[in-house]
């Protein structure tokens, strides 16, 4: 049977026709007044649409549109939102316009495997996608020239379905892209743009979809085309779907196809930002394009790509980074190695942590070919430098060129509209949070002006909405699972609004320890069922489809909620965690629990969302919370201790968790006066918001990327693209490589005749042999600090030495300084290359210490 298709568009009356335009721009997802328009059209249908306005409008009866077009109040609201939307889109005074200082026209292309823009665009899995979506939204708010590049999944990520025993099963419903806020990208002649991607001896075609996101755009590649074979069409079928071969095919399409797509659209980014290693293959396509365009060698083109590339790593464990079998890599990347005119061994070396490594690592590729690299929290930066020290083995760990930019959240996307209105009233003179900059500290300092009664009223409104959501979802789940009528009815009585409520929601990876709370069920029973200070818990989260251990965690928790009478109705598990559930949870709980194994949480952002909404943190000192706790407005579980075993660690930290809830958290929450207010608790809420909200947001984060990475990457990319510059730098690198074996340094500092007093100047001298290099090619440094236990230097401080002359084919260097501290001082001498035309001289590493 041959089936033909055509689309029927809703016919909206002229005075409310703007709803169609609104439905096609993800701007609506962070603007409550826009969302409210859809809710008022049909609340139940809006929920059923999973907040997909395009599908929603196509499902509303024409009669309802005719009614609304005659409703003066609704038409007025449509016009108000329309005015806000156009003012937003056309505002020339964005943060970027008022602060830009780069040379030339900066444009950053941000590549990510997933994006959490809104529930109606299900191309996200978890924290990585949420961060990417929030990054793009803040780019829009700031007017920052950033575009997103990703994949267009036919089915998106897994939907979680629990059976009666609490075991997670998965479903993959198809996305109805004809009714989603996306549009095919056309060329100037109106033809659909399609790119060709060489893939393992085949040629795969991909079309491009555009998702409008306020002032910016997200571009998605799609291989589900008639021209492709069934296997090729399946490449973009599922987010993180299929076997290892399909994963590498996805990453070639994302990285290499993404660069080709931008070229086909005539978009010319000056900076490329690789969000996690999945898209690192883009670096090779960039090199190929520059080699062909500028007639450069691989080494020369690599300089331009390296100097204008940014890489963010999110994974604090080696195994969690993307590794491939070299045989599989060769199948798909030999063609590209040939295009770059490098041998397979040279190509393979770019992805091997060490020459003896058995796998090809995408993170290693990105670290080697990106001048700007970062982790996503200060602690994660420390962990990343330790993890990847093998790439810079002779460099002190503290100098490994991986810094950190702490993640944030898009405040307007995650704050409840009730709390947003309260903040507008007291902090921003009735401006919507989406129209102001949440990274501006000054307004947040006025939080104490908000009356306790009003803040508590808003918090309880959101708590009641969370409880209603949980009860509704639980009843639906129990009906589907075939439970009897009485059991389903009891779901209407789970959770109580006047009980201290603690939330835990995240991906059910085992290191996040969702079951730590259940180490001692008798102790937990006493906490939950304390007659004077009861406590209740809301859990949610998905395990990866292949993560059996994570599924066992879910089964254990669900089993306790169903079978243990001590916990029935007081611990609940919410099925199929998604953006909507997350929003209700972070906006409605009193406390947000986070207890991963330190330091395995790279950043974590759910706690930031909860804190913005007034929930207090109860967390291990990991990820972003390590930058806040211990503090006076939240609770930290343990510290940075080392334990003899996993069992000891879990036992100690479970005991700390119980004690904090019993002895500090519950007493503070229940210290209520006759009006039902706990001044102690509300003061903690205000202090938490005041300290956390202005820093842990993506406006601050994107500004930081701009100042620290995007501007210098743009500028160095331009410098290295100048005629002859990349060739000169590549020649200089070759000169360094050819002569480095001849470089050595000798300390010639005279031994002091007496003890040195604090403040006294000391002259250090050195003799340096440079072989065929000149003093302009190198930097000589005095490395002052204290000797470590492993023969390294700690508390180090590098001081540049000055060339003061030449004698007998060697150069003399010296520097005079006053010691920084009293007590024993240690120092070492070293030589590094020097070149002002590149971002840093540490990749690849040439370093010579005095021997």
PDB file of N, CA, C and O in Angstrom, residues 559-607:
ATOM      1  N   UNK A 559      10.222  -0.576  45.287  1.00  0.00           N
ATOM      2  CA  UNK A 559       9.761  -1.658  46.153  1.00  0.00           C
ATOM      3  C   UNK A 559       9.476  -1.186  47.569  1.00  0.00           C
ATOM      4  O   UNK A 559       8.474  -1.577  48.185  1.00  0.00           O
ATOM      5  N   UNK A 560      10.334  -0.329  48.103  1.00  0.00           N
ATOM      6  CA  UNK A 560      10.102   0.202  49.447  1.00  0.00           C
ATOM      7  C   UNK A 560       8.848   1.065  49.499  1.00  0.00           C
ATOM      8  O   UNK A 560       8.094   1.039  50.485  1.00  0.00           O
ATOM      9  N   UNK A 561       8.610   1.830  48.434  1.00  0.00           N
ATOM     10  CA  UNK A 561       7.429   2.707  48.433  1.00  0.00           C
ATOM     11  C   UNK A 561       6.138   1.909  48.345  1.00  0.00           C
ATOM     12  O   UNK A 561       5.083   2.366  48.785  1.00  0.00           O
ATOM     13  N   UNK A 562       6.221   0.691  47.782  1.00  0.00           N
ATOM     14  CA  UNK A 562       5.008  -0.107  47.583  1.00  0.00           C
ATOM     15  C   UNK A 562       4.791  -1.157  48.667  1.00  0.00           C
ATOM     16  O   UNK A 562       3.640  -1.469  49.006  1.00  0.00           O
ATOM     17  N   UNK A 563       5.883  -1.689  49.214  1.00  0.00           N
ATOM     18  CA  UNK A 563       5.756  -2.877  50.051  1.00  0.00           C
ATOM     19  C   UNK A 563       6.065  -2.680  51.527  1.00  0.00           C
ATOM     20  O   UNK A 563       5.700  -3.516  52.347  1.00  0.00           O
ATOM     21  N   UNK A 564       6.740  -1.606  51.882  1.00  0.00           N
ATOM     22  CA  UNK A 564       7.080  -1.385  53.285  1.00  0.00           C
ATOM     23  C   UNK A 564       6.100  -0.381  53.884  1.00  0.00           C
ATOM     24  O   UNK A 564       6.094   0.790  53.505  1.00  0.00           O
ATOM     25  N   UNK A 565       5.239  -0.811  54.797  1.00  0.00           N
ATOM     26  CA  UNK A 565       4.201   0.090  55.342  1.00  0.00           C
ATOM     27  C   UNK A 565       4.777   1.308  56.039  1.00  0.00           C
ATOM     28  O   UNK A 565       4.094   2.321  56.177  1.00  0.00           O
ATOM     29  N   UNK A 566       6.018   1.245  56.481  1.00  0.00           N
ATOM     30  CA  UNK A 566       6.624   2.407  57.145  1.00  0.00           C
ATOM     31  C   UNK A 566       6.829   3.572  56.177  1.00  0.00           C
ATOM     32  O   UNK A 566       6.872   4.732  56.604  1.00  0.00           O
ATOM     33  N   UNK A 567       6.928   3.262  54.892  1.00  0.00           N
ATOM     34  CA  UNK A 567       7.304   4.295  53.932  1.00  0.00           C
ATOM     35  C   UNK A 567       6.225   4.588  52.888  1.00  0.00           C
ATOM     36  O   UNK A 567       6.384   5.506  52.085  1.00  0.00           O
ATOM     37  N   UNK A 568       5.141   3.817  52.885  1.00  0.00           N
ATOM     38  CA  UNK A 568       4.084   4.029  51.894  1.00  0.00           C
ATOM     39  C   UNK A 568       3.505   5.432  52.017  1.00  0.00           C
ATOM     40  O   UNK A 568       3.138   5.875  53.099  1.00  0.00           O
ATOM     41  N   UNK A 569       3.436   6.108  50.897  1.00  0.00           N
ATOM     42  CA  UNK A 569       2.869   7.449  50.876  1.00  0.00           C
ATOM     43  C   UNK A 569       3.805   8.532  51.375  1.00  0.00           C
ATOM     44  O   UNK A 569       3.493   9.717  51.275  1.00  0.00           O
ATOM     45  N   UNK A 570       4.962   8.122  51.894  1.00  0.00           N
ATOM     46  CA  UNK A 570       5.915   9.082  52.458  1.00  0.00           C
ATOM     47  C   UNK A 570       7.216   9.127  51.653  1.00  0.00           C
ATOM     48  O   UNK A 570       7.983  10.070  51.768  1.00  0.00           O
ATOM     49  N   UNK A 571       7.452   8.074  50.883  1.00  0.00           N
ATOM     50  CA  UNK A 571       8.507   8.078  49.861  1.00  0.00           C
ATOM     51  C   UNK A 571       7.813   7.721  48.556  1.00  0.00           C
ATOM     52  O   UNK A 571       7.110   6.716  48.473  1.00  0.00           O
ATOM     53  N   UNK A 572       7.985   8.552  47.543  1.00  0.00           N
ATOM     54  CA  UNK A 572       7.367   8.262  46.251  1.00  0.00           C
ATOM     55  C   UNK A 572       8.432   8.336  45.165  1.00  0.00           C
ATOM     56  O   UNK A 572       9.408   9.085  45.272  1.00  0.00           O
ATOM     57  N   UNK A 573       8.214   7.534  44.122  1.00  0.00           N
ATOM     58  CA  UNK A 573       9.076   7.569  42.946  1.00  0.00           C
ATOM     59  C   UNK A 573       8.222   7.999  41.758  1.00  0.00           C
ATOM     60  O   UNK A 573       7.203   7.363  41.463  1.00  0.00           O
ATOM     61  N   UNK A 574       8.628   9.076  41.086  1.00  0.00           N
ATOM     62  CA  UNK A 574       7.877   9.614  39.951  1.00  0.00           C
ATOM     63  C   UNK A 574       8.436   9.029  38.663  1.00  0.00           C
ATOM     64  O   UNK A 574       9.619   9.193  38.357  1.00  0.00           O
ATOM     65  N   UNK A 575       7.595   8.372  37.917  1.00  0.00           N
ATOM     66  CA  UNK A 575       7.995   7.696  36.685  1.00  0.00           C
ATOM     67  C   UNK A 575       8.293   8.691  35.565  1.00  0.00           C
ATOM     68  O   UNK A 575       7.704   9.769  35.488  1.00  0.00           O
ATOM     69  N   UNK A 576       9.237   8.323  34.691  1.00  0.00           N
ATOM     70  CA  UNK A 576       9.568   9.040  33.460  1.00  0.00           C
ATOM     71  C   UNK A 576       9.961  10.489  33.715  1.00  0.00           C
ATOM     72  O   UNK A 576       9.311  11.437  33.274  1.00  0.00           O
ATOM     73  N   UNK A 577      11.075  10.646  34.407  1.00  0.00           N
ATOM     74  CA  UNK A 577      11.628  11.966  34.711  1.00  0.00           C
ATOM     75  C   UNK A 577      11.934  12.715  33.421  1.00  0.00           C
ATOM     76  O   UNK A 577      12.596  12.194  32.527  1.00  0.00           O
ATOM     77  N   UNK A 578      11.449  13.961  33.302  1.00  0.00           N
ATOM     78  CA  UNK A 578      11.731  14.804  32.142  1.00  0.00           C
ATOM     79  C   UNK A 578      11.795  16.257  32.583  1.00  0.00           C
ATOM     80  O   UNK A 578      11.757  16.559  33.773  1.00  0.00           O
ATOM     81  N   UNK A 579      11.896  17.159  31.615  1.00  0.00           N
ATOM     82  CA  UNK A 579      12.051  18.569  31.963  1.00  0.00           C
ATOM     83  C   UNK A 579      10.874  19.088  32.780  1.00  0.00           C
ATOM     84  O   UNK A 579      11.045  19.884  33.710  1.00  0.00           O
ATOM     85  N   UNK A 580       9.668  18.650  32.442  1.00  0.00           N
ATOM     86  CA  UNK A 580       8.490  19.138  33.154  1.00  0.00           C
ATOM     87  C   UNK A 580       8.484  18.659  34.602  1.00  0.00           C
ATOM     88  O   UNK A 580       8.247  19.437  35.536  1.00  0.00           O
ATOM     89  N   UNK A 581       8.766  17.374  34.804  1.00  0.00           N
ATOM     90  CA  UNK A 581       8.840  16.838  36.162  1.00  0.00           C
ATOM     91  C   UNK A 581       9.942  17.535  36.948  1.00  0.00           C
ATOM     92  O   UNK A 581       9.760  17.889  38.120  1.00  0.00           O
ATOM     93  N   UNK A 582      11.075  17.740  36.303  1.00  0.00           N
ATOM     94  CA  UNK A 582      12.191  18.416  36.973  1.00  0.00           C
ATOM     95  C   UNK A 582      11.776  19.803  37.437  1.00  0.00           C
ATOM     96  O   UNK A 582      12.101  20.235  38.548  1.00  0.00           O
ATOM     97  N   UNK A 583      11.046  20.514  36.579  1.00  0.00           N
ATOM     98  CA  UNK A 583      10.629  21.872  36.927  1.00  0.00           C
ATOM     99  C   UNK A 583       9.731  21.853  38.168  1.00  0.00           C
ATOM    100  O   UNK A 583       9.892  22.660  39.089  1.00  0.00           O
ATOM    101  N   UNK A 584       8.765  20.953  38.195  1.00  0.00           N
ATOM    102  CA  UNK A 584       7.880  20.862  39.362  1.00  0.00           C
ATOM    103  C   UNK A 584       8.662  20.509  40.625  1.00  0.00           C
ATOM    104  O   UNK A 584       8.378  21.039  41.702  1.00  0.00           O
ATOM    105  N   UNK A 585       9.632  19.625  40.490  1.00  0.00           N
ATOM    106  CA  UNK A 585      10.366  19.190  41.673  1.00  0.00           C
ATOM    107  C   UNK A 585      11.251  20.292  42.232  1.00  0.00           C
ATOM    108  O   UNK A 585      11.225  20.575  43.433  1.00  0.00           O
ATOM    109  N   UNK A 586      12.053  20.937  41.372  1.00  0.00           N
ATOM    110  CA  UNK A 586      12.966  21.969  41.899  1.00  0.00           C
ATOM    111  C   UNK A 586      12.196  23.175  42.423  1.00  0.00           C
ATOM    112  O   UNK A 586      12.687  23.916  43.270  1.00  0.00           O
ATOM    113  N   UNK A 587      10.969  23.372  41.920  1.00  0.00           N
ATOM    114  CA  UNK A 587      10.164  24.501  42.364  1.00  0.00           C
ATOM    115  C   UNK A 587       9.326  24.184  43.593  1.00  0.00           C
ATOM    116  O   UNK A 587       8.762  25.102  44.204  1.00  0.00           O
ATOM    117  N   UNK A 588       9.229  22.889  43.964  1.00  0.00           N
ATOM    118  CA  UNK A 588       8.293  22.532  45.017  1.00  0.00           C
ATOM    119  C   UNK A 588       8.861  21.896  46.268  1.00  0.00           C
ATOM    120  O   UNK A 588       8.188  21.878  47.301  1.00  0.00           O
ATOM    121  N   UNK A 589      10.093  21.364  46.225  1.00  0.00           N
ATOM    122  CA  UNK A 589      10.617  20.696  47.419  1.00  0.00           C
ATOM    123  C   UNK A 589      11.206  21.718  48.388  1.00  0.00           C
ATOM    124  O   UNK A 589      11.508  22.847  48.020  1.00  0.00           O
ATOM    125  N   UNK A 590      11.376  21.286  49.628  1.00  0.00           N
ATOM    126  CA  UNK A 590      12.000  22.147  50.645  1.00  0.00           C
ATOM    127  C   UNK A 590      13.517  22.004  50.640  1.00  0.00           C
ATOM    128  O   UNK A 590      14.243  22.971  50.893  1.00  0.00           O
ATOM    129  N   UNK A 591      13.985  20.782  50.373  1.00  0.00           N
ATOM    130  CA  UNK A 591      15.423  20.479  50.410  1.00  0.00           C
ATOM    131  C   UNK A 591      15.771  19.662  49.176  1.00  0.00           C
ATOM    132  O   UNK A 591      14.997  18.792  48.757  1.00  0.00           O
ATOM    133  N   UNK A 592      16.937  19.943  48.590  1.00  0.00           N
ATOM    134  CA  UNK A 592      17.416  19.180  47.435  1.00  0.00           C
ATOM    135  C   UNK A 592      18.595  18.327  47.870  1.00  0.00           C
ATOM    136  O   UNK A 592      19.619  18.831  48.323  1.00  0.00           O
ATOM    137  N   UNK A 593      18.441  17.010  47.726  1.00  0.00           N
ATOM    138  CA  UNK A 593      19.461  16.056  48.163  1.00  0.00           C
ATOM    139  C   UNK A 593      20.360  15.663  47.007  1.00  0.00           C
ATOM    140  O   UNK A 593      19.893  15.328  45.917  1.00  0.00           O
ATOM    141  N   UNK A 594      21.655  15.684  47.262  1.00  0.00           N
ATOM    142  CA  UNK A 594      22.651  15.299  46.257  1.00  0.00           C
ATOM    143  C   UNK A 594      23.796  14.607  46.984  1.00  0.00           C
ATOM    144  O   UNK A 594      24.511  15.228  47.756  1.00  0.00           O
ATOM    145  N   UNK A 595      23.954  13.305  46.748  1.00  0.00           N
ATOM    146  CA  UNK A 595      24.988  12.580  47.487  1.00  0.00           C
ATOM    147  C   UNK A 595      25.814  11.636  46.612  1.00  0.00           C
ATOM    148  O   UNK A 595      25.913  10.442  46.864  1.00  0.00           O
ATOM    149  N   UNK A 596      26.474  12.181  45.577  1.00  0.00           N
ATOM    150  CA  UNK A 596      27.334  11.346  44.745  1.00  0.00           C
ATOM    151  C   UNK A 596      28.619  10.971  45.487  1.00  0.00           C
ATOM    152  O   UNK A 596      28.908  11.498  46.561  1.00  0.00           O
ATOM    153  N   UNK A 597      29.378  10.082  44.880  1.00  0.00           N
ATOM    154  CA  UNK A 597      30.701   9.774  45.395  1.00  0.00           C
ATOM    155  C   UNK A 597      31.637  10.901  44.952  1.00  0.00           C
ATOM    156  O   UNK A 597      31.820  11.136  43.759  1.00  0.00           O
ATOM    157  N   UNK A 598      32.203  11.621  45.893  1.00  0.00           N
ATOM    158  CA  UNK A 598      33.121  12.699  45.565  1.00  0.00           C
ATOM    159  C   UNK A 598      34.430  12.114  44.997  1.00  0.00           C
ATOM    160  O   UNK A 598      34.928  11.135  45.547  1.00  0.00           O
ATOM    161  N   UNK A 599      35.001  12.652  43.933  1.00  0.00           N
ATOM    162  CA  UNK A 599      34.619  13.832  43.159  1.00  0.00           C
ATOM    163  C   UNK A 599      34.062  13.455  41.781  1.00  0.00           C
ATOM    164  O   UNK A 599      34.506  13.981  40.764  1.00  0.00           O
ATOM    165  N   UNK A 600      33.084  12.561  41.737  1.00  0.00           N
ATOM    166  CA  UNK A 600      32.617  12.024  40.465  1.00  0.00           C
ATOM    167  C   UNK A 600      31.492  12.836  39.830  1.00  0.00           C
ATOM    168  O   UNK A 600      31.091  12.567  38.705  1.00  0.00           O
ATOM    169  N   UNK A 601      30.971  13.824  40.542  1.00  0.00           N
ATOM    170  CA  UNK A 601      29.964  14.722  39.969  1.00  0.00           C
ATOM    171  C   UNK A 601      30.693  15.918  39.376  1.00  0.00           C
ATOM    172  O   UNK A 601      31.214  16.750  40.112  1.00  0.00           O
ATOM    173  N   UNK A 602      30.754  15.995  38.052  1.00  0.00           N
ATOM    174  CA  UNK A 602      31.514  17.073  37.426  1.00  0.00           C
ATOM    175  C   UNK A 602      31.016  18.434  37.873  1.00  0.00           C
ATOM    176  O   UNK A 602      31.782  19.292  38.302  1.00  0.00           O
ATOM    177  N   UNK A 603      29.719  18.648  37.775  1.00  0.00           N
ATOM    178  CA  UNK A 603      29.140  19.914  38.218  1.00  0.00           C
ATOM    179  C   UNK A 603      27.796  19.675  38.877  1.00  0.00           C
ATOM    180  O   UNK A 603      27.617  19.890  40.067  1.00  0.00           O
ATOM    181  N   UNK A 604      26.822  19.196  38.105  1.00  0.00           N
ATOM    182  CA  UNK A 604      25.462  19.092  38.614  1.00  0.00           C
ATOM    183  C   UNK A 604      24.795  20.453  38.533  1.00  0.00           C
ATOM    184  O   UNK A 604      25.385  21.457  38.921  1.00  0.00           O
ATOM    185  N   UNK A 605      23.592  20.508  38.013  1.00  0.00           N
ATOM    186  CA  UNK A 605      22.890  21.789  37.940  1.00  0.00           C
ATOM    187  C   UNK A 605      21.514  21.746  38.582  1.00  0.00           C
ATOM    188  O   UNK A 605      20.919  22.797  38.805  1.00  0.00           O
ATOM    189  N   UNK A 606      21.001  20.555  38.886  1.00  0.00           N
ATOM    190  CA  UNK A 606      19.653  20.486  39.459  1.00  0.00           C
ATOM    191  C   UNK A 606      19.587  21.214  40.797  1.00  0.00           C
ATOM    192  O   UNK A 606      18.589  21.868  41.108  1.00  0.00           O
ATOM    193  N   UNK A 607      20.659  21.124  41.580  1.00  0.00           N
ATOM    194  CA  UNK A 607      20.678  21.821  42.857  1.00  0.00           C
ATOM    195  C   UNK A 607      20.646  23.332  42.700  1.00  0.00           C
ATOM    196  O   UNK A 607      20.095  24.051  43.550  1.00  0.00           O
TER     197      UNK A 607
END
